[in-house]
């Protein structure tokens, strides 16, 4: 069972917008920044969002991130069939070892 | 650009030790800017962080695996390695190496099956 809670699945039609939530606690998201990863079928995860809301070079602005308190949200607008993937949030805890935490993942289906 | 590539046996017998290597190309594993991580994804499950190693050789491990995991560096080969002892079927997964902080670069992953 993951420390960070994500909905198991979300779905929306092409062209629509979807949001994926990630809930944590004051000992992780509440203190540290959140990243989001996209894992297309059969491929390695890819960094989508870092530092809560920053996009690496090459990531389209259809993808956005936000954080409030102990929760974070990934938003995807203009949905495309190619966006069908598993999405993970990630952060670390406040222990001296800064242990990495991932959400359980959310399967996005573009209907 | 920097690339990571995992290598190692795809099949390991129960109770034995899983050994994987990640080769870093296009950049130095000794760079003070980065550190190096192992992550796995069991079939039908989500990502699980295994641990990290810094250029200094310092390590941090997932508490749930700590008693069985060793991550090490070989700067002469620009590689870092994972050893997971006393494996069971629950350790069957795709294993990834990634660059930290942020996991901005990942290897393609390697499937490891634990079975007799």
CSV table of C-alpha atoms in Angstrom, one decimal:
chain,number,residue,atom,x,y,z
A,1,UNK,CA,0.0,0.0,0.0
A,2,UNK,CA,1.5,3.3,-1.1
A,3,UNK,CA,2.0,6.2,1.3
A,4,UNK,CA,0.8,8.6,-1.5
A,5,UNK,CA,-2.8,8.1,-2.6
A,6,UNK,CA,-3.9,8.3,-6.2
A,7,UNK,CA,-7.2,7.2,-7.8
A,8,UNK,CA,-6.7,3.9,-9.5
A,9,UNK,CA,-8.2,5.1,-12.8
A,10,UNK,CA,-9.6,8.1,-14.6
A,11,UNK,CA,-11.1,8.5,-18.0
A,12,UNK,CA,-12.1,11.2,-20.4
A,13,UNK,CA,-12.8,11.8,-24.1
A,14,UNK,CA,-10.3,13.1,-26.6
A,15,UNK,CA,-9.9,16.8,-26.4
A,16,UNK,CA,-11.2,17.0,-22.8
A,17,UNK,CA,-9.4,17.8,-19.6
A,18,UNK,CA,-8.6,15.4,-16.8
A,19,UNK,CA,-7.1,15.8,-13.4
A,20,UNK,CA,-5.3,13.3,-11.3
A,21,UNK,CA,-4.9,13.8,-7.5
A,22,UNK,CA,-2.1,12.7,-5.2
A,23,UNK,CA,-2.7,12.9,-1.5
A,24,UNK,CA,-0.1,12.7,1.2
A,25,UNK,CA,0.7,14.1,4.6
A,26,UNK,CA,2.6,16.8,6.4
A,27,UNK,CA,5.7,14.5,6.4
A,28,UNK,CA,6.0,14.2,2.7
A,29,UNK,CA,3.9,16.4,0.2
A,30,UNK,CA,3.3,18.9,2.9
A,31,UNK,CA,7.0,19.6,3.1
A,32,UNK,CA,8.6,18.6,-0.1
A,33,UNK,CA,8.0,19.2,-3.8
A,34,UNK,CA,6.1,16.7,-6.0
A,35,UNK,CA,7.0,15.2,-9.4
A,36,UNK,CA,4.8,13.4,-11.9
A,37,UNK,CA,5.8,10.6,-14.2
A,38,UNK,CA,4.1,9.1,-17.3
A,39,UNK,CA,4.6,5.5,-18.1
A,40,UNK,CA,3.3,4.5,-21.5
A,41,UNK,CA,2.7,0.8,-22.0
A,42,UNK,CA,5.9,-1.2,-22.4
A,43,UNK,CA,8.2,1.8,-21.8
A,44,UNK,CA,10.1,3.3,-18.9
A,45,UNK,CA,8.6,6.1,-16.9
A,46,UNK,CA,9.2,9.7,-18.1
A,47,UNK,CA,9.4,12.8,-16.0
A,48,UNK,CA,6.5,15.1,-16.7
A,49,UNK,CA,6.5,17.6,-13.9
A,50,UNK,CA,9.0,18.5,-11.2
A,51,UNK,CA,9.1,21.0,-8.4
A,52,UNK,CA,5.3,20.8,-8.2
A,53,UNK,CA,4.6,22.7,-11.5
A,54,UNK,CA,7.7,22.8,-13.7
A,55,UNK,CA,7.9,21.0,-17.0
A,56,UNK,CA,11.2,19.6,-18.4
A,57,UNK,CA,12.2,20.6,-21.9
A,58,UNK,CA,10.0,18.9,-24.5
A,59,UNK,CA,7.0,18.4,-22.3
A,60,UNK,CA,4.0,20.2,-23.8
A,61,UNK,CA,2.1,22.8,-21.8
A,62,UNK,CA,-1.0,20.6,-22.0
A,63,UNK,CA,0.5,19.0,-18.9
A,64,UNK,CA,0.4,21.1,-15.6
A,65,UNK,CA,1.0,20.5,-12.0
A,66,UNK,CA,0.0,22.1,-8.8
A,67,UNK,CA,0.3,21.6,-5.0
A,68,UNK,CA,-1.8,22.7,-2.1
A,69,UNK,CA,-1.1,21.6,1.4
A,70,UNK,CA,-0.6,17.9,1.5
A,71,UNK,CA,-2.1,17.2,-1.9
A,72,UNK,CA,-0.9,17.6,-5.5
A,73,UNK,CA,-2.7,17.6,-8.8
A,74,UNK,CA,-1.7,16.7,-12.4
A,75,UNK,CA,-3.8,18.3,-15.1
A,76,UNK,CA,-3.9,17.3,-18.7
A,77,UNK,CA,-5.8,19.3,-21.3
A,78,UNK,CA,-6.6,18.5,-24.9
A,79,UNK,CA,-6.5,14.8,-24.3
A,80,UNK,CA,-5.1,12.6,-27.0
A,81,UNK,CA,-5.2,8.8,-27.4
A,82,UNK,CA,-1.5,8.8,-27.0
A,83,UNK,CA,-1.9,10.1,-23.4
A,84,UNK,CA,-3.2,6.7,-22.4
A,85,UNK,CA,-0.7,5.6,-19.7
A,86,UNK,CA,-0.1,5.1,-16.1
A,87,UNK,CA,0.7,8.3,-14.1
A,88,UNK,CA,2.6,8.4,-10.9
A,89,UNK,CA,3.2,11.1,-8.3
A,90,UNK,CA,6.4,11.1,-6.3
A,91,UNK,CA,8.1,13.0,-3.5
A,92,UNK,CA,10.3,12.1,-0.5
A,93,UNK,CA,9.7,12.0,3.2
A,94,UNK,CA,11.2,14.2,5.9
A,95,UNK,CA,13.4,11.6,7.4
A,96,UNK,CA,17.2,12.2,7.3
A,97,UNK,CA,17.5,9.6,4.6
A,98,UNK,CA,14.9,11.4,2.4
A,99,UNK,CA,13.2,8.2,1.4
A,100,UNK,CA,11.5,8.3,-2.0
A,101,UNK,CA,7.7,7.8,-2.0
A,102,UNK,CA,5.5,7.0,-5.0
A,103,UNK,CA,1.8,7.0,-5.4
A,104,UNK,CA,0.1,3.8,-6.4
A,105,UNK,CA,-0.4,5.1,-10.0
A,106,UNK,CA,-3.4,6.1,-12.0
A,107,UNK,CA,-4.4,4.5,-15.2
A,108,UNK,CA,-5.7,7.1,-17.7
A,109,UNK,CA,-8.1,5.9,-20.4
A,110,UNK,CA,-8.9,8.2,-23.3
A,111,UNK,CA,-12.3,7.0,-24.4
B,1,UNK,CA,23.1,13.1,-24.0
B,2,UNK,CA,23.2,10.9,-20.9
B,3,UNK,CA,21.8,7.4,-21.3
B,4,UNK,CA,21.3,4.6,-18.9
B,5,UNK,CA,21.2,0.9,-19.7
B,6,UNK,CA,20.4,-2.0,-17.3
B,7,UNK,CA,21.9,-5.4,-17.8
B,8,UNK,CA,21.8,-8.7,-15.9
B,9,UNK,CA,20.2,-12.1,-15.8
B,10,UNK,CA,16.5,-12.3,-16.6
B,11,UNK,CA,15.9,-15.3,-14.5
B,12,UNK,CA,16.9,-15.9,-10.9
B,13,UNK,CA,16.2,-18.9,-8.7
B,14,UNK,CA,14.4,-18.4,-5.4
B,15,UNK,CA,16.7,-17.8,-2.4
B,16,UNK,CA,19.5,-16.7,-4.7
B,17,UNK,CA,20.9,-13.2,-5.3
B,18,UNK,CA,19.6,-10.9,-8.1
B,19,UNK,CA,22.4,-8.8,-9.6
B,20,UNK,CA,21.9,-6.0,-12.0
B,21,UNK,CA,24.2,-3.3,-13.5
B,22,UNK,CA,23.4,0.1,-14.9
B,23,UNK,CA,25.9,1.5,-17.4
B,24,UNK,CA,25.9,5.3,-17.7
B,25,UNK,CA,27.0,6.8,-21.0
B,26,UNK,CA,27.3,10.4,-22.1
B,27,UNK,CA,28.2,11.7,-18.6
B,28,UNK,CA,30.3,10.8,-15.6
B,29,UNK,CA,28.8,8.8,-12.7
B,30,UNK,CA,31.2,10.7,-10.4
B,31,UNK,CA,29.6,14.1,-11.1
B,32,UNK,CA,28.7,15.8,-7.8
B,33,UNK,CA,25.5,17.1,-9.4
B,34,UNK,CA,23.8,13.7,-9.6
B,35,UNK,CA,23.2,10.5,-7.7
B,36,UNK,CA,21.9,7.2,-8.9
B,37,UNK,CA,18.8,5.2,-8.1
B,38,UNK,CA,17.2,1.8,-8.6
B,39,UNK,CA,13.4,1.5,-8.9
B,40,UNK,CA,11.2,-1.5,-9.8
B,41,UNK,CA,7.7,-2.2,-11.0
B,42,UNK,CA,6.2,-5.6,-10.2
B,43,UNK,CA,3.6,-6.9,-12.6
B,44,UNK,CA,0.2,-5.3,-12.0
B,45,UNK,CA,1.6,-3.0,-9.3
B,46,UNK,CA,3.1,0.5,-9.1
B,47,UNK,CA,6.6,1.9,-8.9
B,48,UNK,CA,8.7,1.0,-5.9
B,49,UNK,CA,11.8,2.8,-4.9
B,50,UNK,CA,14.7,0.5,-4.0
B,51,UNK,CA,17.5,2.8,-3.1
B,52,UNK,CA,20.1,5.4,-4.2
B,53,UNK,CA,23.8,5.8,-4.2
B,54,UNK,CA,25.8,9.1,-4.1
B,55,UNK,CA,29.1,9.7,-5.8
B,56,UNK,CA,30.7,9.5,-2.4
B,57,UNK,CA,29.4,5.9,-2.1
B,58,UNK,CA,26.8,6.8,0.6
B,59,UNK,CA,23.6,4.9,0.2
B,60,UNK,CA,19.9,5.0,1.3
B,61,UNK,CA,17.6,2.1,1.0
B,62,UNK,CA,13.8,1.4,1.1
B,63,UNK,CA,13.3,0.2,4.7
B,64,UNK,CA,11.2,-2.7,3.4
B,65,UNK,CA,14.2,-4.1,1.4
B,66,UNK,CA,17.1,-2.7,3.4
B,67,UNK,CA,18.1,-6.0,4.9
B,68,UNK,CA,18.5,-7.6,1.4
B,69,UNK,CA,19.8,-4.7,-0.8
B,70,UNK,CA,23.2,-3.5,-1.7
B,71,UNK,CA,23.9,-0.7,-4.2
B,72,UNK,CA,27.5,0.0,-5.3
B,73,UNK,CA,29.5,2.2,-7.7
B,74,UNK,CA,32.2,1.3,-10.1
B,75,UNK,CA,33.6,4.6,-11.3
B,76,UNK,CA,36.2,3.0,-13.5
B,77,UNK,CA,33.4,1.5,-15.6
B,78,UNK,CA,30.9,4.4,-15.1
B,79,UNK,CA,28.5,1.8,-13.7
B,80,UNK,CA,26.4,1.3,-10.6
B,81,UNK,CA,25.0,-2.0,-9.5
B,82,UNK,CA,22.1,-3.6,-7.5
B,83,UNK,CA,22.3,-6.8,-5.5
B,84,UNK,CA,19.1,-8.2,-3.9
B,85,UNK,CA,19.6,-11.3,-1.8
B,86,UNK,CA,17.3,-14.1,-0.8
B,87,UNK,CA,14.8,-13.4,-3.6
B,88,UNK,CA,11.3,-14.8,-3.8
B,89,UNK,CA,8.6,-14.6,-6.4
B,90,UNK,CA,7.6,-11.3,-4.9
B,91,UNK,CA,10.8,-9.8,-6.3
B,92,UNK,CA,9.7,-10.5,-9.9
B,93,UNK,CA,9.5,-7.1,-11.6
B,94,UNK,CA,10.9,-4.8,-14.2
B,95,UNK,CA,13.9,-3.1,-12.7
B,96,UNK,CA,14.9,0.4,-13.7
B,97,UNK,CA,17.9,2.5,-13.0
B,98,UNK,CA,17.5,6.3,-13.0
B,99,UNK,CA,19.4,9.5,-12.5
B,100,UNK,CA,18.6,11.6,-9.5
B,101,UNK,CA,17.5,14.1,-8.3
B,102,UNK,CA,14.2,14.0,-10.0
B,103,UNK,CA,14.5,10.8,-12.0
B,104,UNK,CA,14.9,12.9,-15.1
B,105,UNK,CA,16.6,10.1,-17.0
B,106,UNK,CA,15.7,6.4,-16.9
B,107,UNK,CA,17.1,3.2,-18.4
B,108,UNK,CA,14.7,1.2,-20.6
B,109,UNK,CA,14.2,-1.4,-17.8
B,110,UNK,CA,15.0,-5.1,-17.5
B,111,UNK,CA,12.6,-7.8,-16.6
B,112,UNK,CA,13.7,-10.2,-13.9
B,113,UNK,CA,11.7,-13.3,-13.1
B,114,UNK,CA,12.3,-15.3,-9.9
B,115,UNK,CA,11.4,-18.9,-10.6
B,116,UNK,CA,12.9,-22.3,-10.2
